[in-house]
mmCIF file of C-alpha atoms in Angstrom:
data_model
loop_
_atom_site.group_PDB
_atom_site.id
_atom_site.type_symbol
_atom_site.label_atom_id
_atom_site.label_comp_id
_atom_site.label_asym_id
_atom_site.label_seq_id
_atom_site.Cartn_x
_atom_site.Cartn_y
_atom_site.Cartn_z
ATOM 1 C CA MET N 230 -8.952 -2.531 8.546
ATOM 2 C CA LYS N 231 -7.642 -2.047 5.084
ATOM 3 C CA ILE N 232 -5.156 0.683 4.670
ATOM 4 C CA ILE N 233 -4.126 2.233 1.358
ATOM 5 C CA LEU N 234 -0.760 3.886 1.046
ATOM 6 C CA CYS N 235 -0.519 6.526 -1.557
ATOM 7 C CA GLY N 236 1.720 9.217 -2.810
ATOM 8 C CA LYS N 237 4.115 10.401 -5.520
ATOM 9 C CA GLY N 238 6.896 8.218 -6.790
ATOM 10 C CA GLY N 239 9.767 8.013 -4.283
ATOM 11 C CA SER N 240 8.336 9.346 -1.322
ATOM 12 C CA GLY N 241 8.826 6.186 0.557
ATOM 13 C CA LYS N 242 5.734 4.140 0.142
ATOM 14 C CA SER N 243 6.977 0.836 -0.040
ATOM 15 C CA THR N 244 9.349 1.530 3.046
ATOM 16 C CA LEU N 245 6.499 2.330 5.412
ATOM 17 C CA ALA N 246 4.343 -0.438 4.137
ATOM 18 C CA ALA N 247 7.307 -2.700 5.200
ATOM 19 C CA LEU N 248 7.596 -0.618 8.556
ATOM 20 C CA LEU N 249 3.895 -0.569 9.327
ATOM 21 C CA ALA N 250 3.546 -4.237 8.534
ATOM 22 C CA ARG N 251 6.269 -5.308 11.021
ATOM 23 C CA ALA N 252 4.840 -2.897 13.676
ATOM 24 C CA TYR N 253 1.375 -4.275 13.459
ATOM 25 C CA ALA N 254 2.777 -8.015 13.588
ATOM 26 C CA ALA N 255 4.595 -7.279 16.813
ATOM 27 C CA HIS N 256 1.032 -5.907 18.179
ATOM 28 C CA GLY N 257 -0.306 -9.278 17.186
ATOM 29 C CA LYS N 258 -1.975 -8.687 14.045
ATOM 30 C CA ASN N 259 -2.096 -10.930 11.105
ATOM 31 C CA VAL N 260 -0.951 -8.718 8.134
ATOM 32 C CA LEU N 261 -1.437 -8.874 4.361
ATOM 33 C CA VAL N 262 0.586 -6.899 2.507
ATOM 34 C CA ILE N 263 -0.877 -6.252 -1.130
ATOM 35 C CA ASP N 264 1.580 -5.009 -3.697
ATOM 36 C CA SER N 265 -0.222 -3.164 -6.561
ATOM 37 C CA ASP N 266 2.571 -1.284 -8.079
ATOM 38 C CA GLU N 267 3.051 -2.602 -11.615
ATOM 39 C CA SER N 268 6.744 -1.157 -11.540
ATOM 40 C CA ASN N 269 8.117 -1.633 -7.978
ATOM 41 C CA PHE N 270 10.176 -5.043 -7.963
ATOM 42 C CA GLY N 271 11.570 -4.159 -4.525
ATOM 43 C CA LEU N 272 8.832 -4.534 -1.684
ATOM 44 C CA HIS N 273 9.434 -8.090 -1.128
ATOM 45 C CA LYS N 274 12.927 -7.457 -0.439
ATOM 46 C CA GLN N 275 12.238 -5.213 2.109
ATOM 47 C CA LEU N 276 9.700 -7.687 3.882
ATOM 48 C CA GLY N 277 12.564 -10.367 3.533
ATOM 49 C CA MET N 278 10.430 -12.733 1.380
ATOM 50 C CA GLU N 279 10.531 -14.402 -1.658
ATOM 51 C CA LEU N 280 8.338 -13.038 -4.582
ATOM 52 C CA PRO N 281 5.235 -14.637 -5.009
ATOM 53 C CA GLU N 282 3.314 -15.409 -8.466
ATOM 54 C CA ASP N 283 1.404 -12.445 -9.872
ATOM 55 C CA PHE N 284 -2.169 -12.605 -8.719
ATOM 56 C CA THR N 285 -3.330 -12.022 -12.516
ATOM 57 C CA GLN N 286 -1.886 -15.254 -13.531
ATOM 58 C CA TYR N 287 -4.589 -17.222 -11.412
ATOM 59 C CA PHE N 288 -6.865 -16.064 -13.974
ATOM 60 C CA GLY N 289 -4.206 -17.366 -16.683
ATOM 61 C CA HIS N 290 -3.266 -13.728 -18.158
ATOM 62 C CA LYS N 291 -4.288 -10.371 -17.742
ATOM 63 C CA LYS N 292 -7.076 -10.227 -20.213
ATOM 64 C CA GLY N 293 -8.707 -13.341 -18.465
ATOM 65 C CA ILE N 294 -9.757 -10.936 -15.335
ATOM 66 C CA PHE N 295 -12.286 -9.193 -18.098
ATOM 67 C CA GLN N 296 -13.742 -12.769 -19.214
ATOM 68 C CA ASP N 297 -17.374 -13.302 -18.408
ATOM 69 C CA GLY N 298 -17.320 -15.381 -15.138
ATOM 70 C CA ALA N 299 -13.815 -14.570 -14.127
ATOM 71 C CA GLN N 300 -15.107 -12.556 -11.074
ATOM 72 C CA ASP N 301 -17.324 -15.005 -9.803
ATOM 73 C CA VAL N 302 -14.258 -16.915 -8.020
ATOM 74 C CA PHE N 303 -14.857 -13.778 -5.387
ATOM 75 C CA ASP N 304 -18.389 -14.925 -4.678
ATOM 76 C CA GLY N 305 -19.486 -15.109 -1.118
ATOM 77 C CA GLY N 306 -16.158 -13.055 -0.021
ATOM 78 C CA TRP N 307 -12.432 -14.271 0.475
ATOM 79 C CA HIS N 308 -10.624 -14.746 3.783
ATOM 80 C CA LEU N 309 -6.786 -14.349 3.923
ATOM 81 C CA GLU N 310 -6.460 -18.039 4.030
ATOM 82 C CA ASP N 311 -8.447 -18.275 0.702
ATOM 83 C CA ILE N 312 -5.562 -16.718 -1.326
ATOM 84 C CA PRO N 313 -4.469 -19.892 -3.541
ATOM 85 C CA GLU N 314 -1.104 -21.363 -2.771
ATOM 86 C CA GLY N 315 1.855 -19.918 -4.615
ATOM 87 C CA TYR N 316 0.060 -16.384 -4.836
ATOM 88 C CA CYS N 317 1.179 -15.500 -1.303
ATOM 89 C CA SER N 318 4.715 -15.415 0.525
ATOM 90 C CA ARG N 319 4.648 -15.806 4.341
ATOM 91 C CA SER N 320 6.880 -14.750 7.076
ATOM 92 C CA GLY N 321 5.373 -15.196 10.565
ATOM 93 C CA SER N 322 2.186 -13.271 10.765
ATOM 94 C CA ILE N 323 3.012 -11.078 7.434
ATOM 95 C CA ARG N 324 1.659 -12.035 4.121
ATOM 96 C CA LEU N 325 2.857 -10.569 0.730
ATOM 97 C CA MET N 326 0.568 -10.630 -2.162
ATOM 98 C CA VAL N 327 1.630 -9.355 -5.810
ATOM 99 C CA ILE N 328 -1.244 -7.945 -7.957
ATOM 100 C CA GLY N 329 0.774 -7.944 -11.033
ATOM 101 C CA LYS N 330 3.739 -6.701 -12.950
ATOM 102 C CA ILE N 331 4.680 -5.328 -16.523
ATOM 103 C CA HIS N 332 7.385 -7.805 -17.319
ATOM 104 C CA ASP N 333 7.732 -7.225 -20.889
ATOM 105 C CA ALA N 334 8.108 -4.220 -23.297
ATOM 106 C CA GLY N 335 4.908 -4.380 -25.238
ATOM 107 C CA GLU N 336 2.901 -6.446 -23.271
ATOM 108 C CA GLY N 337 0.081 -3.839 -22.749
ATOM 109 C CA CYS N 338 -1.006 -1.599 -19.826
ATOM 110 C CA ALA N 339 -1.676 -1.999 -16.102
ATOM 111 C CA CYS N 340 -5.547 -1.927 -16.604
ATOM 112 C CA ALA N 341 -5.834 -5.318 -15.314
ATOM 113 C CA MET N 342 -3.811 -4.714 -12.488
ATOM 114 C CA GLY N 343 -6.083 -2.201 -11.259
ATOM 115 C CA ALA N 344 -9.281 -3.754 -12.092
ATOM 116 C CA LEU N 345 -8.332 -6.712 -9.974
ATOM 117 C CA ALA N 346 -6.742 -4.786 -7.144
ATOM 118 C CA LYS N 347 -10.376 -2.975 -6.870
ATOM 119 C CA ILE N 348 -12.365 -6.384 -7.197
ATOM 120 C CA PHE N 349 -9.982 -8.075 -4.343
ATOM 121 C CA LEU N 350 -10.274 -5.219 -2.048
ATOM 122 C CA GLU N 351 -14.083 -5.395 -2.456
ATOM 123 C CA HIS N 352 -14.590 -9.031 -1.754
ATOM 124 C CA LEU N 353 -12.057 -9.547 1.045
ATOM 125 C CA VAL N 354 -13.429 -10.097 4.356
ATOM 126 C CA LEU N 355 -11.378 -9.081 7.374
ATOM 127 C CA ARG N 356 -11.562 -10.629 11.100
ATOM 128 C CA ASP N 357 -11.036 -8.412 13.970
ATOM 129 C CA ASP N 358 -7.005 -9.435 14.455
ATOM 130 C CA GLU N 359 -6.388 -8.756 10.773
ATOM 131 C CA ILE N 360 -4.998 -5.721 8.844
ATOM 132 C CA VAL N 361 -4.330 -5.302 4.927
ATOM 133 C CA ILE N 362 -1.708 -2.516 4.003
ATOM 134 C CA VAL N 363 -1.835 -1.716 -0.035
ATOM 135 C CA ASP N 364 1.221 -0.318 -1.121
ATOM 136 C CA THR N 365 -0.304 1.457 -4.679
ATOM 137 C CA GLU N 366 1.457 2.743 -7.720
ATOM 138 C CA ALA N 367 2.707 6.536 -7.630
ATOM 139 C CA GLY N 368 0.243 9.131 -8.364
ATOM 140 C CA VAL N 369 -3.523 8.906 -8.277
ATOM 141 C CA GLU N 370 -4.693 6.540 -10.962
ATOM 142 C CA HIS N 371 -5.818 4.191 -8.304
ATOM 143 C CA PHE N 372 -8.327 6.988 -7.134
ATOM 144 C CA GLY N 373 -9.481 7.287 -10.809
ATOM 145 C CA ARG N 374 -10.207 3.381 -10.831
ATOM 146 C CA GLY N 375 -12.043 3.667 -7.382
ATOM 147 C CA VAL N 376 -9.674 1.291 -5.548
ATOM 148 C CA ASP N 377 -9.555 3.462 -2.535
ATOM 149 C CA GLN N 378 -13.465 3.388 -2.025
ATOM 150 C CA TYR N 379 -12.856 -0.250 -0.570
ATOM 151 C CA ALA N 380 -10.364 1.068 1.908
ATOM 152 C CA ASP N 381 -10.894 1.842 5.495
ATOM 153 C CA ALA N 382 -8.271 4.697 5.762
ATOM 154 C CA ILE N 383 -6.068 6.364 3.002
ATOM 155 C CA LEU N 384 -2.659 6.853 4.165
ATOM 156 C CA MET N 385 -0.736 9.421 2.211
ATOM 157 C CA VAL N 386 3.200 9.492 2.092
ATOM 158 C CA ALA N 387 4.860 12.559 1.455
ATOM 159 C CA ASP N 388 8.332 13.736 1.336
ATOM 160 C CA PRO N 389 9.731 17.160 1.687
ATOM 161 C CA SER N 390 9.148 18.430 -1.801
ATOM 162 C CA PHE N 391 6.623 20.966 -3.538
ATOM 163 C CA GLU N 392 5.075 17.924 -5.415
ATOM 164 C CA SER N 393 3.948 16.421 -2.285
ATOM 165 C CA ILE N 394 2.700 19.338 -0.629
ATOM 166 C CA GLN N 395 0.503 19.927 -3.941
ATOM 167 C CA LEU N 396 -0.594 16.443 -4.153
ATOM 168 C CA SER N 397 -1.708 16.201 -0.529
ATOM 169 C CA GLY N 398 -4.404 18.654 -1.257
ATOM 170 C CA LYS N 399 -5.660 16.566 -4.470
ATOM 171 C CA ILE N 400 -5.549 13.185 -2.352
ATOM 172 C CA CYS N 401 -7.567 14.967 0.600
ATOM 173 C CA GLU N 402 -10.135 15.858 -1.858
ATOM 174 C CA MET N 403 -10.256 12.644 -3.599
ATOM 175 C CA GLY N 404 -10.545 10.831 -0.335
ATOM 176 C CA ARG N 405 -13.351 12.766 0.686
ATOM 177 C CA SER N 406 -15.360 12.127 -2.403
ATOM 178 C CA PHE N 407 -15.322 8.604 -1.180
ATOM 179 C CA SER N 408 -16.013 9.484 2.318
ATOM 180 C CA LYS N 409 -12.710 7.930 3.520
ATOM 181 C CA PRO N 410 -10.395 9.582 6.004
ATOM 182 C CA VAL N 411 -7.206 10.584 4.699
ATOM 183 C CA TYR N 412 -4.222 10.676 6.995
ATOM 184 C CA ILE N 413 -0.606 12.211 5.974
ATOM 185 C CA VAL N 414 2.735 11.071 7.023
ATOM 186 C CA VAL N 415 5.700 13.335 6.221
ATOM 187 C CA ASN N 416 8.642 10.844 5.515
ATOM 188 C CA ARG N 417 12.310 11.443 5.469
ATOM 189 C CA ALA N 418 12.020 15.154 6.956
ATOM 190 C CA THR N 419 13.655 17.273 9.342
ATOM 191 C CA GLU N 420 11.845 18.858 12.181
ATOM 192 C CA ALA N 421 12.242 22.184 10.453
ATOM 193 C CA GLN N 422 10.989 20.566 7.194
ATOM 194 C CA PHE N 423 8.024 18.913 8.750
ATOM 195 C CA ALA N 424 7.106 22.504 10.468
ATOM 196 C CA TRP N 425 7.326 24.161 7.540
ATOM 197 C CA MET N 426 5.367 21.542 5.132
ATOM 198 C CA LYS N 427 2.529 21.393 7.880
ATOM 199 C CA ASP N 428 2.072 25.309 7.530
ATOM 200 C CA HIS N 429 2.052 25.076 3.763
ATOM 201 C CA MET N 430 0.037 21.989 3.207
ATOM 202 C CA PRO N 431 -3.908 22.732 1.911
ATOM 203 C CA ASN N 432 -4.925 20.375 4.972
ATOM 204 C CA PRO N 433 -2.704 20.501 7.786
ATOM 205 C CA GLU N 434 -5.288 18.889 9.924
ATOM 206 C CA ALA N 435 -4.536 15.688 8.125
ATOM 207 C CA VAL N 436 -0.936 15.374 9.133
ATOM 208 C CA ILE N 437 -0.645 12.983 11.731
ATOM 209 C CA ALA N 438 3.073 12.041 12.103
ATOM 210 C CA ARG N 439 6.858 12.570 11.001
ATOM 211 C CA VAL N 440 9.245 9.520 10.042
ATOM 212 C CA PRO N 441 12.901 11.014 9.936
ATOM 213 C CA MET N 442 15.528 10.058 7.619
ATOM 214 C CA ASP N 443 17.583 6.893 8.782
ATOM 215 C CA ASP N 444 20.563 6.125 7.053
ATOM 216 C CA ASP N 445 20.250 2.255 7.882
ATOM 217 C CA VAL N 446 16.637 2.109 6.556
ATOM 218 C CA PHE N 447 17.715 3.984 3.375
ATOM 219 C CA LEU N 448 20.972 1.792 3.201
ATOM 220 C CA ALA N 449 18.922 -1.687 3.340
ATOM 221 C CA GLY N 450 16.418 -0.481 0.973
ATOM 222 C CA MET N 451 19.035 0.485 -1.659
ATOM 223 C CA LYS N 452 20.742 -2.970 -0.921
ATOM 224 C CA GLY N 453 17.487 -5.040 -1.358
ATOM 225 C CA GLU N 454 17.658 -6.057 2.402
ATOM 226 C CA ALA N 455 15.097 -6.884 4.756
ATOM 227 C CA ILE N 456 14.171 -3.543 7.104
ATOM 228 C CA THR N 457 13.729 -4.485 10.539
ATOM 229 C CA LYS N 458 14.729 -1.241 12.431
ATOM 230 C CA GLU N 459 11.939 0.417 14.267
ATOM 231 C CA LEU N 460 11.850 4.150 13.402
ATOM 232 C CA SER N 461 10.161 6.964 15.501
ATOM 233 C CA GLY N 462 6.664 7.942 14.250
ATOM 234 C CA ILE N 463 5.538 4.623 13.087
ATOM 235 C CA GLU N 464 3.793 3.835 16.808
ATOM 236 C CA THR N 465 2.205 7.212 16.263
ATOM 237 C CA ILE N 466 0.776 6.390 13.035
ATOM 238 C CA LEU N 467 -0.633 3.071 14.441
ATOM 239 C CA GLU N 468 -2.118 4.804 17.363
ATOM 240 C CA LYS N 469 -4.069 7.311 15.101
ATOM 241 C CA LEU N 470 -5.126 4.638 12.651
#
């Protein structure tokens, strides 16, 4: 299964990606986490891994992705073991792949990263015991690029905010346009906040779980340390998916 995590900035997508990856691995799955957020430099720390080389560099540079023949490398489909050495970090049964980052001022936009994420997901072939978790950039640009059409499920992470409530309706709408199921996880919310949000969301039937605020997880993320603690709500997400 290919799962795309989305939501507004600061909602906790990367934290949930790390927690879900560890939970799936504990259930015997081989997990690939794809970091497709060009501005996030912390997901590898939450997974306790080294930062691999940007996958855009496999094509020499970002512009190389758009050159004639560049996409031919994916012909026939790729499996997890086909990811070239150096472009994937690994810890046990969890792999981490980074699509690309903006490293320098003036280097250009993130269009190449979005295009590469879409192409890679389209051609990635999974076996029954394999899970892909894609941590996207904040907002909905990946929907505009069509990345989400190659997911099996879209998981929105919503924090207790007016912005998340409003965004949830748009994400459900765009998910339906791709005929993809959309699930909503309310992150860092009290029981009272969770109940209020469900009552005021445009698509309350899409809400599947609440993940409470946890000081240990928050502190680990702030320090750039691996997140290893198990949180309530994570197993519920796995069961629903």
